[in-house]
Coordinates of C-alpha atoms and ligand atoms in Angstrom, one line a residue:
M1 CA 197.3 162.7 -37.8
N2 CA 200.5 160.8 -39.2
A3 CA 204.6 160.6 -37.9
R4 CA 205.4 163.1 -39.5
E5 CA 202.8 166.0 -38.7
L6 CA 203.5 165.0 -35.3
K7 CA 206.8 165.7 -34.6
N8 CA 205.8 169.3 -37.1
K9 CA 203.2 170.4 -34.9
Y10 CA 205.4 169.4 -31.6
I11 CA 208.1 171.4 -33.2
E12 CA 205.6 174.8 -33.9
F13 CA 203.6 174.3 -30.9
F14 CA 207.5 174.2 -28.6
V15 CA 208.7 177.0 -31.4
S16 CA 205.8 179.2 -30.7
K17 CA 206.4 179.0 -26.4
G18 CA 210.3 180.0 -27.0
H19 CA 212.1 177.1 -28.1
V20 CA 215.1 176.6 -30.0
E21 CA 215.0 173.4 -32.1
I22 CA 218.1 171.8 -32.5
P23 CA 219.0 168.5 -34.6
S24 CA 219.6 164.9 -33.7
A25 CA 222.4 163.9 -31.9
S26 CA 223.8 160.2 -33.6
L27 CA 223.0 157.5 -31.6
V28 CA 226.5 156.5 -30.4
P29 CA 227.4 158.3 -27.7
E30 CA 229.8 160.5 -28.2
N31 CA 232.4 160.9 -25.1
D32 CA 230.1 158.8 -23.0
P33 CA 232.2 155.9 -22.0
T34 CA 228.8 154.8 -19.6
T35 CA 225.9 153.4 -22.5
L36 CA 226.7 152.2 -25.8
F37 CA 223.9 154.9 -27.6
I38 CA 221.4 157.1 -26.7
S39 CA 218.6 156.3 -24.9
A40 CA 216.4 159.6 -24.9
G41 CA 216.1 162.9 -26.1
M42 CA 218.1 164.4 -22.8
H43 CA 221.3 162.1 -23.5
P44 CA 223.2 164.2 -25.6
L45 CA 221.7 167.3 -22.9
V46 CA 223.9 166.7 -20.0
P47 CA 225.7 168.9 -19.7
Y48 CA 223.6 171.4 -19.8
L49 CA 221.8 169.6 -17.1
L50 CA 224.3 170.0 -15.0
G51 CA 224.5 174.0 -15.7
Q52 CA 227.1 174.7 -18.9
P53 CA 225.5 177.4 -21.0
H54 CA 223.8 176.0 -24.1
P55 CA 224.5 178.0 -27.4
L56 CA 220.9 178.6 -27.3
G57 CA 220.0 179.6 -24.7
K58 CA 217.1 177.9 -21.8
R59 CA 214.7 176.7 -24.7
I60 CA 215.4 173.4 -26.5
T61 CA 212.9 171.0 -28.5
D62 CA 214.2 168.5 -31.1
V63 CA 213.6 165.3 -32.2
Q64 CA 216.3 163.0 -31.2
K65 CA 216.9 158.9 -32.5
S66 CA 217.1 156.6 -29.7
V67 CA 218.1 152.6 -28.6
R68 CA 216.6 151.4 -25.8
T69 CA 218.5 147.4 -26.0
G70 CA 217.5 146.7 -22.4
D71 CA 214.4 145.2 -23.0
I72 CA 215.3 143.7 -26.4
D73 CA 213.3 140.2 -25.5
E74 CA 209.9 142.3 -25.2
V75 CA 210.0 143.7 -28.9
G76 CA 207.4 141.6 -30.5
D77 CA 204.3 142.5 -28.3
T78 CA 202.1 146.2 -29.5
Y79 CA 204.3 148.5 -28.1
H80 CA 207.8 147.7 -26.8
H81 CA 210.0 149.2 -29.7
T82 CA 214.2 149.0 -29.5
F83 CA 214.7 152.3 -31.4
F84 CA 212.5 154.7 -31.5
E85 CA 211.2 158.7 -31.8
M86 CA 211.5 161.6 -29.3
L87 CA 210.2 164.5 -29.4
G88 CA 211.3 167.1 -26.0
N89 CA 211.2 170.3 -25.0
W90 CA 213.6 171.3 -22.2
S91 CA 213.9 173.9 -20.3
L92 CA 217.6 174.6 -19.2
G93 CA 217.1 176.0 -15.5
D94 CA 214.3 178.4 -16.8
Y95 CA 211.0 177.7 -16.3
F96 CA 209.5 174.7 -14.1
K97 CA 206.8 172.4 -12.6
K98 CA 203.7 174.4 -13.3
E99 CA 204.5 175.8 -16.8
A100 CA 206.1 172.5 -18.1
I101 CA 202.6 170.9 -17.3
E102 CA 200.7 173.7 -18.0
F103 CA 202.4 172.9 -22.0
S104 CA 201.7 169.7 -22.0
Y105 CA 198.5 170.1 -20.8
E106 CA 197.6 172.6 -24.2
F107 CA 199.5 170.5 -26.4
L108 CA 197.3 167.5 -25.4
T109 CA 194.1 169.1 -25.4
K110 CA 194.4 172.4 -28.0
V111 CA 196.0 170.3 -31.0
L112 CA 196.5 167.1 -30.4
S113 CA 192.5 167.2 -29.9
I114 CA 193.2 164.4 -27.0
N115 CA 189.8 164.6 -24.9
P116 CA 190.8 166.2 -21.1
N117 CA 188.8 163.5 -19.2
N118 CA 190.1 160.1 -21.2
L119 CA 193.7 161.7 -19.1
F120 CA 196.0 160.6 -16.3
A121 CA 198.7 161.9 -14.8
T122 CA 200.5 160.5 -12.8
Y123 CA 203.0 162.3 -10.0
F124 CA 206.0 161.0 -7.8
A125 CA 204.8 159.8 -4.4
G126 CA 208.4 160.2 -2.8
N127 CA 210.6 158.5 -1.0
E128 CA 213.6 159.0 0.6
T129 CA 215.5 160.4 -1.5
A130 CA 213.1 163.2 -2.3
P131 CA 209.6 164.4 -1.2
K132 CA 206.3 163.6 -2.4
D133 CA 205.3 166.2 -5.7
D134 CA 202.6 168.1 -4.3
L135 CA 204.0 171.1 -6.6
S136 CA 203.4 169.0 -9.4
A137 CA 199.7 167.8 -9.1
S138 CA 197.8 170.5 -7.9
V139 CA 198.4 171.9 -11.0
W140 CA 197.0 169.0 -12.7
K141 CA 194.3 170.1 -10.5
S142 CA 194.0 173.4 -11.6
L143 CA 194.1 172.7 -15.4
N144 CA 190.3 170.2 -14.1
I145 CA 192.1 167.0 -14.4
P146 CA 189.6 165.2 -11.8
D147 CA 191.7 164.6 -8.7
D148 CA 190.9 160.4 -8.9
R149 CA 192.8 160.7 -12.3
V150 CA 195.6 163.1 -10.7
V151 CA 197.2 159.5 -9.0
P152 CA 200.8 159.4 -7.6
L153 CA 202.9 156.4 -7.6
T154 CA 206.3 155.9 -6.0
D155 CA 208.4 154.5 -9.8
N156 CA 207.8 158.3 -11.0
W157 CA 211.9 159.1 -11.1
W158 CA 213.6 158.8 -14.4
G159 CA 216.8 159.6 -15.0
P160 CA 220.5 158.6 -15.1
A161 CA 219.9 158.3 -18.9
G162 CA 223.7 156.6 -17.9
A163 CA 224.8 155.4 -14.6
T164 CA 225.4 158.8 -13.0
G165 CA 224.2 161.8 -14.1
P166 CA 221.2 164.5 -13.8
C167 CA 217.4 163.3 -13.2
G168 CA 214.3 163.1 -10.5
P169 CA 210.9 162.8 -10.3
D170 CA 208.3 162.4 -13.2
S171 CA 204.9 163.5 -14.1
E172 CA 203.4 160.8 -16.3
M173 CA 200.4 161.0 -18.7
F174 CA 198.6 158.7 -20.0
V175 CA 195.7 157.7 -22.3
D176 CA 192.5 156.1 -21.7
T177 CA 192.2 154.2 -24.9
R178 CA 188.7 152.7 -23.7
P179 CA 186.8 155.4 -22.2
E180 CA 183.4 153.5 -22.9
L181 CA 184.5 150.8 -20.6
P182 CA 184.0 151.4 -16.8
P183 CA 187.4 151.8 -15.2
V184 CA 190.1 150.3 -14.2
D185 CA 191.7 150.7 -10.8
F186 CA 195.0 153.2 -11.9
K187 CA 197.6 151.5 -10.1
T188 CA 197.2 148.1 -9.6
G189 CA 194.5 147.1 -13.0
D190 CA 196.0 146.7 -16.6
K191 CA 197.2 150.3 -17.8
Q192 CA 199.6 148.9 -20.0
G193 CA 196.9 147.6 -22.3
R194 CA 194.3 150.5 -21.4
Y195 CA 195.4 153.1 -20.8
L196 CA 198.9 154.2 -22.7
E197 CA 201.6 156.8 -21.3
I198 CA 202.0 159.0 -24.2
W199 CA 204.4 161.6 -22.1
N200 CA 206.6 162.2 -19.4
D201 CA 208.0 165.7 -18.1
V202 CA 210.3 164.9 -15.9
F203 CA 211.7 167.8 -13.1
M204 CA 215.4 167.3 -13.3
E205 CA 216.9 169.1 -10.2
Y206 CA 218.9 165.8 -9.6
N207 CA 222.1 164.6 -9.7
K208 CA 223.3 161.1 -8.7
K209 CA 227.1 160.3 -8.3
T210 CA 229.9 157.6 -8.7
D211 CA 228.9 157.3 -5.6
N212 CA 224.9 155.9 -5.3
S213 CA 224.2 159.8 -3.8
Y214 CA 222.2 162.5 -5.1
Q215 CA 223.4 166.5 -5.1
K216 CA 221.5 169.0 -6.0
L217 CA 221.8 170.3 -9.2
S218 CA 222.6 174.3 -9.3
Q219 CA 219.1 174.7 -11.2
Q220 CA 216.1 173.0 -12.2
N221 CA 215.4 171.6 -15.6
V222 CA 212.3 170.1 -16.9
D223 CA 213.1 167.4 -19.7
T224 CA 210.5 166.1 -21.6
G225 CA 209.6 163.1 -23.8
M226 CA 207.4 161.1 -26.3
G227 CA 207.6 158.6 -28.0
V228 CA 206.4 158.8 -32.1
E229 CA 206.0 156.2 -32.5
R230 CA 203.4 155.2 -29.6
T231 CA 201.6 159.0 -29.8
V232 CA 200.8 158.2 -33.4
A233 CA 198.9 155.2 -32.7
V234 CA 197.1 157.0 -29.9
L235 CA 196.2 159.7 -32.2
N236 CA 194.4 157.1 -35.1
G237 CA 192.7 154.5 -32.2
F238 CA 195.1 152.3 -32.9
A239 CA 195.8 149.6 -29.6
D240 CA 199.4 148.2 -31.7
D241 CA 201.4 150.8 -32.8
Y242 CA 202.4 148.2 -35.8
L243 CA 199.3 149.5 -37.6
T244 CA 200.5 152.7 -38.1
S245 CA 201.7 154.1 -41.2
I246 CA 206.1 154.2 -39.3
W247 CA 205.2 150.8 -39.7
Q248 CA 202.8 149.2 -42.2
P249 CA 204.9 149.2 -45.4
I250 CA 207.8 147.6 -43.4
I251 CA 205.1 144.3 -42.5
K252 CA 203.3 144.9 -45.3
K253 CA 206.9 144.1 -47.1
I254 CA 207.4 140.9 -44.5
E255 CA 204.6 139.8 -45.9
E256 CA 205.0 139.6 -49.1
L257 CA 208.1 137.5 -48.6
S258 CA 206.5 135.3 -46.1
K259 CA 203.7 134.8 -48.2
M260 CA 201.1 135.4 -44.8
D261 CA 198.7 138.0 -43.5
Y262 CA 199.5 140.0 -40.0
G263 CA 196.7 139.8 -39.3
I264 CA 194.1 141.6 -37.4
E265 CA 192.0 139.5 -35.0
S266 CA 194.5 137.7 -32.3
D267 CA 194.0 133.6 -33.3
D268 CA 193.9 134.5 -36.6
F269 CA 198.3 134.5 -36.4
Y270 CA 199.2 131.3 -35.7
I271 CA 200.1 129.1 -37.8
K272 CA 202.2 125.6 -37.9
D273 CA 205.1 125.2 -39.4
D274 CA 206.4 122.0 -42.0
K275 CA 207.8 120.3 -38.3
Q276 CA 204.5 121.2 -36.7
C277 CA 205.3 123.9 -34.4
W278 CA 203.3 126.3 -33.5
V279 CA 204.7 130.5 -34.2
D280 CA 203.3 133.6 -34.0
V281 CA 203.5 135.1 -37.4
R282 CA 203.2 138.4 -35.6
K283 CA 205.2 138.8 -33.4
S284 CA 207.5 137.7 -35.5
M285 CA 206.4 140.2 -38.0
R286 CA 206.9 143.0 -35.7
I287 CA 211.0 141.6 -34.4
I288 CA 211.1 142.0 -38.1
A289 CA 210.6 145.5 -38.4
D290 CA 212.1 146.8 -35.5
H291 CA 215.0 145.2 -35.7
I292 CA 215.7 146.1 -39.2
R293 CA 215.1 149.1 -38.7
S294 CA 216.7 149.7 -35.2
A295 CA 220.2 148.3 -37.5
V296 CA 219.0 150.6 -40.3
F297 CA 219.1 153.3 -38.1
I298 CA 222.3 152.4 -36.1
I299 CA 224.6 152.2 -39.2
A300 CA 224.1 155.4 -40.0
D301 CA 225.2 156.0 -37.3
D302 CA 228.8 154.6 -38.5
V303 CA 227.8 151.0 -36.4
E304 CA 229.6 147.9 -38.6
P305 CA 228.3 144.5 -37.3
A306 CA 231.3 143.7 -34.9
N307 CA 231.4 141.1 -31.1
K308 CA 231.5 143.5 -28.9
E309 CA 229.7 146.7 -27.7
A310 CA 227.5 149.1 -30.2
G311 CA 228.4 146.6 -33.3
Y312 CA 227.7 143.6 -31.3
V313 CA 223.9 144.8 -30.5
L314 CA 224.1 145.2 -34.7
R315 CA 225.0 142.2 -34.5
R316 CA 222.2 140.7 -32.8
L317 CA 219.6 142.8 -34.8
I318 CA 220.3 141.7 -37.6
R319 CA 220.9 138.1 -36.5
R320 CA 217.8 137.7 -34.6
S321 CA 215.2 138.7 -37.6
I322 CA 216.9 136.6 -39.7
R323 CA 215.8 133.9 -37.5
Q324 CA 212.2 135.7 -37.5
G325 CA 212.3 135.4 -41.4
K326 CA 213.2 131.4 -40.8
L327 CA 210.0 130.5 -39.0
I328 CA 207.3 132.2 -40.8
G329 CA 208.9 131.4 -44.1
I330 CA 211.7 134.5 -45.7
N331 CA 214.9 132.0 -46.5
T332 CA 216.1 133.8 -48.5
N333 CA 218.6 136.8 -47.8
F334 CA 215.3 139.3 -46.7
C335 CA 217.5 142.0 -44.2
S336 CA 217.8 143.9 -47.7
T337 CA 214.8 144.8 -48.9
I338 CA 213.3 145.9 -45.4
G339 CA 216.0 147.6 -44.9
Q340 CA 214.6 149.6 -48.3
S341 CA 210.9 149.5 -47.2
V342 CA 212.6 151.9 -44.0
L343 CA 214.6 154.0 -46.2
G344 CA 211.9 154.6 -48.4
N345 CA 208.9 155.1 -45.5
Q346 CA 208.1 158.0 -47.4
D347 CA 205.7 160.1 -44.2
N348 CA 208.2 159.1 -41.9
Y349 CA 212.2 159.4 -43.0
A350 CA 212.9 160.2 -46.0
G351 CA 214.6 163.2 -46.7
I352 CA 214.4 164.0 -42.8
Y353 CA 217.2 162.2 -41.5
P354 CA 219.9 163.0 -44.0
E355 CA 222.6 160.4 -42.8
L356 CA 220.1 157.8 -44.1
D357 CA 219.6 159.6 -47.2
Q358 CA 223.8 159.6 -47.5
N359 CA 224.5 156.4 -46.3
K360 CA 221.9 154.3 -48.4
E361 CA 224.1 151.9 -50.2
K362 CA 226.5 151.5 -47.3
I363 CA 222.9 150.4 -45.1
L364 CA 221.9 147.9 -47.8
S365 CA 225.5 146.4 -48.7
I366 CA 226.5 145.7 -44.8
L367 CA 222.8 144.1 -44.1
D368 CA 223.3 141.7 -46.8
N369 CA 226.8 141.2 -46.2
E370 CA 226.2 140.6 -42.8
E371 CA 223.1 138.2 -43.3
N372 CA 224.9 136.8 -46.0
K373 CA 227.7 135.9 -43.1
F374 CA 225.2 134.3 -41.0
R375 CA 223.0 132.1 -43.1
K376 CA 226.7 130.6 -43.4
T377 CA 227.1 129.9 -40.0
L378 CA 223.2 128.2 -39.8
D379 CA 224.1 126.1 -42.3
R380 CA 227.6 125.2 -40.6
G381 CA 226.1 124.7 -36.6
L382 CA 223.6 122.1 -38.5
T383 CA 226.6 120.3 -40.8
E384 CA 227.9 119.8 -36.8
I385 CA 224.2 119.4 -34.6
N386 CA 224.1 116.8 -37.1
K387 CA 227.4 114.4 -36.9
L388 CA 226.8 115.5 -32.9
I389 CA 223.0 113.7 -32.9
T390 CA 224.4 110.6 -35.6
R391 CA 228.1 109.8 -33.7
Q392 CA 226.5 110.0 -30.1
H393 CA 222.5 110.8 -30.4
N394 CA 221.8 113.5 -29.0
V395 CA 223.4 117.5 -27.9
S396 CA 223.9 118.0 -24.5
G397 CA 223.8 121.5 -22.9
K398 CA 227.5 122.4 -23.2
E399 CA 227.4 121.7 -27.0
A400 CA 225.3 124.5 -27.6
F401 CA 226.1 126.1 -25.8
D402 CA 229.7 125.9 -27.3
L403 CA 227.6 126.0 -31.4
Y404 CA 226.3 129.6 -28.9
Q405 CA 229.7 131.2 -28.1
S406 CA 231.9 130.2 -30.7
Y407 CA 229.4 130.8 -33.4
G408 CA 226.1 132.7 -32.9
F409 CA 224.4 129.1 -33.5
P410 CA 220.5 129.9 -31.9
V411 CA 219.6 127.6 -28.7
E412 CA 215.9 127.3 -30.3
M413 CA 217.3 126.1 -33.2
V414 CA 218.8 123.2 -31.9
E415 CA 216.1 122.2 -30.4
E416 CA 214.5 122.3 -33.0
E417 CA 217.1 120.2 -35.3
L418 CA 216.8 117.5 -31.8
S419 CA 213.4 117.5 -32.2
K420 CA 213.4 116.0 -35.6
N421 CA 215.1 113.3 -34.5
K422 CA 212.6 113.4 -31.5
L423 CA 215.4 113.9 -28.7
T424 CA 215.3 116.7 -26.4
L425 CA 217.9 119.1 -25.7
D426 CA 219.5 120.2 -21.5
K427 CA 218.3 122.7 -21.4
D428 CA 219.7 123.3 -17.5
E429 CA 222.5 122.7 -18.9
F430 CA 223.0 125.0 -21.0
L431 CA 221.7 127.7 -19.4
K432 CA 223.8 126.6 -16.3
Y433 CA 227.1 127.4 -19.2
K434 CA 226.0 130.9 -20.5
D435 CA 225.0 131.9 -17.0
E436 CA 228.5 131.2 -16.1
H437 CA 229.6 132.8 -19.1
Q438 CA 227.3 136.1 -18.8
K439 CA 228.5 136.4 -15.2
L440 CA 232.4 136.5 -16.3
S441 CA 232.0 138.9 -19.3
Q442 CA 230.3 141.0 -16.6
T443 CA 232.7 141.0 -14.2
L444 CA 235.4 141.8 -17.2
S445 CA 233.2 144.6 -18.8
S446 CA 232.2 145.8 -14.9
G447 CA 235.9 148.5 -15.6
K448 CA 234.3 149.7 -18.7
F449 CA 231.3 151.6 -16.3
K450 CA 232.9 152.8 -13.0
S451 CA 233.1 156.3 -15.0
G452 CA 231.4 158.7 -17.8
L453 CA 231.3 161.9 -19.0
A454 CA 227.9 162.2 -17.4
D455 CA 229.9 163.1 -13.7
Q456 CA 232.3 165.3 -15.0
S457 CA 235.1 163.6 -13.9
E458 CA 238.2 164.9 -14.4
I459 CA 240.4 162.3 -15.5
I460 CA 237.6 162.2 -18.3
T461 CA 237.5 166.1 -18.8
K462 CA 241.8 165.7 -19.1
Y463 CA 240.6 162.8 -22.2
H464 CA 238.4 164.8 -24.2
T465 CA 241.2 167.6 -24.1
A466 CA 243.8 165.0 -24.8
T467 CA 241.8 163.9 -27.8
H468 CA 242.1 167.8 -29.1
L469 CA 245.6 167.8 -29.1
L470 CA 245.9 164.0 -31.0
H471 CA 243.4 165.2 -34.0
A472 CA 245.3 168.3 -34.3
S473 CA 248.7 166.1 -34.1
L474 CA 247.4 163.3 -37.0
R475 CA 246.7 166.3 -39.3
K476 CA 249.7 167.8 -39.0
I477 CA 252.0 164.6 -38.6
L478 CA 249.8 162.8 -41.6
G479 CA 248.2 165.3 -42.9
T480 CA 244.6 167.2 -43.7
H481 CA 242.9 164.3 -45.1
V482 CA 242.4 163.0 -41.4
Q483 CA 239.4 163.3 -39.3
Q484 CA 238.2 162.4 -36.7
S485 CA 235.8 159.1 -37.2
G486 CA 234.6 158.5 -33.3
S487 CA 235.8 158.9 -30.4
N488 CA 235.4 156.8 -27.0
I489 CA 237.0 157.5 -23.4
T490 CA 236.9 155.5 -20.2
S491 CA 238.6 156.3 -16.8
E492 CA 241.5 153.8 -18.3
R493 CA 242.3 155.2 -21.9
L494 CA 240.9 157.4 -25.0
R495 CA 240.4 155.6 -28.4
F496 CA 239.9 158.1 -31.4
D497 CA 239.4 156.6 -34.8
F498 CA 240.4 158.9 -37.9
S499 CA 240.5 158.3 -41.5
H500 CA 243.8 157.4 -42.5
P501 CA 244.6 154.9 -45.4
E502 CA 247.0 152.9 -44.1
K503 CA 248.8 151.7 -40.7
L504 CA 251.2 154.0 -38.8
T505 CA 254.3 153.6 -38.9
D506 CA 256.5 153.1 -35.3
D507 CA 258.2 156.5 -36.4
Q508 CA 254.3 158.2 -36.8
L509 CA 253.3 157.3 -34.3
K510 CA 256.6 158.6 -31.7
Q511 CA 256.1 162.1 -33.9
V512 CA 252.5 162.2 -32.9
E513 CA 253.6 161.2 -29.3
T514 CA 255.7 164.1 -29.1
M515 CA 253.9 166.1 -30.8
V516 CA 251.0 166.0 -27.8
N517 CA 254.0 165.7 -25.0
E518 CA 255.3 169.3 -26.1
Q519 CA 251.4 170.5 -26.8
I520 CA 251.3 169.1 -23.2
N521 CA 254.5 170.6 -22.2
R522 CA 253.4 174.1 -23.6
D523 CA 250.8 174.6 -21.3
L524 CA 248.3 175.6 -23.1
K525 CA 245.5 178.0 -22.0
I526 CA 241.5 177.0 -23.6
T527 CA 239.4 178.9 -24.4
C528 CA 235.8 178.3 -25.1
D529 CA 233.1 180.5 -27.3
T530 CA 229.7 180.5 -27.9
L531 CA 229.7 182.0 -31.7
P532 CA 227.8 181.0 -35.4
F533 CA 228.3 177.8 -36.8
I534 CA 229.3 179.0 -39.6
E535 CA 231.2 182.0 -38.7
S536 CA 233.5 179.0 -36.0
Q537 CA 233.9 177.1 -40.2
K538 CA 236.2 180.9 -41.0
Q539 CA 237.8 180.0 -37.9
G540 CA 238.6 177.0 -38.9
A541 CA 237.6 174.7 -36.0
L542 CA 237.0 171.6 -36.8
A543 CA 234.0 170.3 -37.0
F544 CA 233.1 166.4 -39.0
F545 CA 229.4 165.4 -38.2
G546 CA 228.8 166.6 -41.3
S547 CA 224.8 168.7 -41.1
K548 CA 224.5 167.9 -37.0
Y549 CA 225.8 171.3 -36.0
P550 CA 223.7 173.0 -35.2
E551 CA 223.0 177.3 -36.2
T552 CA 225.3 178.5 -32.8
V553 CA 228.2 176.3 -31.5
T554 CA 230.9 176.2 -29.0
M555 CA 234.2 176.1 -29.9
Y556 CA 236.9 175.1 -28.0
T557 CA 240.5 177.2 -28.7
M558 CA 244.2 175.0 -27.5
G559 CA 246.1 177.7 -27.7
D560 CA 247.6 178.6 -31.9
F561 CA 247.1 174.3 -32.2
S562 CA 244.1 173.3 -32.3
K563 CA 240.1 174.6 -32.0
E564 CA 237.2 172.6 -32.3
V565 CA 233.6 172.6 -32.7
C566 CA 231.8 170.7 -29.3
T567 CA 230.1 170.7 -26.0
G568 CA 233.1 170.0 -23.9
P569 CA 234.0 169.6 -20.5
H570 CA 238.0 170.8 -21.4
V571 CA 241.4 171.6 -18.7
E572 CA 242.2 174.8 -18.1
H573 CA 245.4 174.3 -19.1
T574 CA 247.2 171.2 -20.6
S575 CA 249.7 170.9 -18.2
T576 CA 247.8 169.3 -15.7
L577 CA 247.0 166.5 -18.7
G578 CA 250.4 164.4 -17.0
K579 CA 252.3 162.4 -20.2
F580 CA 250.5 161.3 -23.3
K581 CA 251.2 157.4 -24.2
I582 CA 250.0 156.0 -27.5
Q583 CA 249.7 152.3 -26.4
K584 CA 248.1 151.0 -29.9
E585 CA 247.2 151.8 -33.5
E586 CA 245.1 149.4 -35.4
S587 CA 242.3 149.1 -37.9
A588 CA 238.8 149.9 -37.3
S589 CA 237.4 150.0 -40.4
A590 CA 237.9 150.2 -44.2
G591 CA 240.1 153.1 -44.5
K592 CA 239.6 154.0 -41.3
R593 CA 242.7 153.6 -38.4
R594 CA 242.2 153.3 -34.5
I595 CA 244.8 154.7 -31.7
Y596 CA 244.9 153.3 -27.7
A597 CA 245.6 156.2 -25.5
V598 CA 246.9 156.8 -22.7
L599 CA 247.1 159.6 -19.5
E600 CA 250.3 158.5 -16.7
Ligands
LIG1 N1 213.9 161.3 -20.7 C1 213.1 161.6 -20.4 C2 212.2 159.9 -20.6 O1 213.0 159.7 -21.7 C3 212.0 162.3 -20.3 O2 211.9 163.3 -21.3 O3 210.9 159.1 -20.9

């Protein structure tokens, strides 16, 4: 079964159980300052898990694009990926543990034909926050999973996705990929290699608050997540995800460019490069495939390489790929070629994600430009290093850190240059500077993570409403070519990106600010309606996220001034916002402007 078939079967199954399919949300969270990327299927559904009614009802299913950068350093093994697709089904205050587990069991054994004797089901063993989940255990046992394969674990807890929000105990399902071997102890044995996790049912009935306490939610939810890449590997009997048809076209392209083999047996894939260093070819190929695939999807959702936040993650993914390419002997631009094989993967993506098709040229040219830039950086760095070697016969840890810090020059390459000259780097000194720098930037950015939309805090809600007023004012003053292209809210300010060809004059900024304040003073009433998307468009509601809207949507109306399709939440009256002040206007990217504003 390939990825496309799996995705179709999953959605068909849950639709047959009364769920409504929704499209994948963008990888960039709307109005959630606590995380850079959507990291799970439940992430865009947070408001509904917290109790807001979903316009499409209480049973939802989808395939959600996700990015997890937390374990970027693990990528290179058989199963860690930065980008992945996640299948999910949700009960928003509808069914709970019994039905969720029964659905999971039926899908795994009947639709995917996994032998029930090869399944393990784990459940929450209990702690000071929540009790042991005996109910889940008894449901699994009632489905004929033998008692010794229903395992209590203390870390079976999932969420929240950001700093705060819905979370709860979970039941993770594993498949024994080598049932012919004698069983190993589930808790202590090497289950990563053999017992592979393929699905997670989370029973979300708690809300983690900013003060780290847990509060019971007003409704009991189910959130499930099944990783497409892992499941396809298991169904096809591969212990290595990269051997599936999801990855093979990309790996083949890397083989062609590097003139090396991905290899089958574990000893095949170490080579000695011209500097006589051992290189794990397979690992390098996996990193390139993983990182370029992520980069393609991230660019398709309107992120460009930059020195901070999401743009920095993107830059890092591309740079790490280039570095790995060099290790396996690819010395000319290759990222856009790999990008092309991601875009053209017929089994998986071709025709499924319109944002890939629509942004094809842009994706490839960003990959290429970024690669050109980084190759220049590498050349500059190498010249610098060789100067230092000639002058002082070494490069200090501090100098290596400066190169890393100012050019993004990889420390491994400093070491390689030194080793060619039979010199070694003081790595401890390098790490000392790196750690100091990291601590400093963490302190600087900690303010940013203080609160998020996930905790529905009052100030974030106010900024969200102010964003709608700003959007409508910009369109009235500058013209209807103005369209929102991004928004980011923290408890300190709002940031709004929109299409407009030139810098705003001081006079225009003043007019916009005045218009927003007038609407605040008029104390407009804010109403929310649930209606078909087409109807919202007939009523003139703004909605600029292309084809990404479900059939039925929620629309927020602010008096006679603004109408937008949006999931909310918003305040009820504009007078609660206080005074609106624009702090800064700048370019966001070509043809796009960015405004920072505060409420005082
Ligand atoms: N949110 C859970 C996970 O990511 C289940 O969907 O595993």
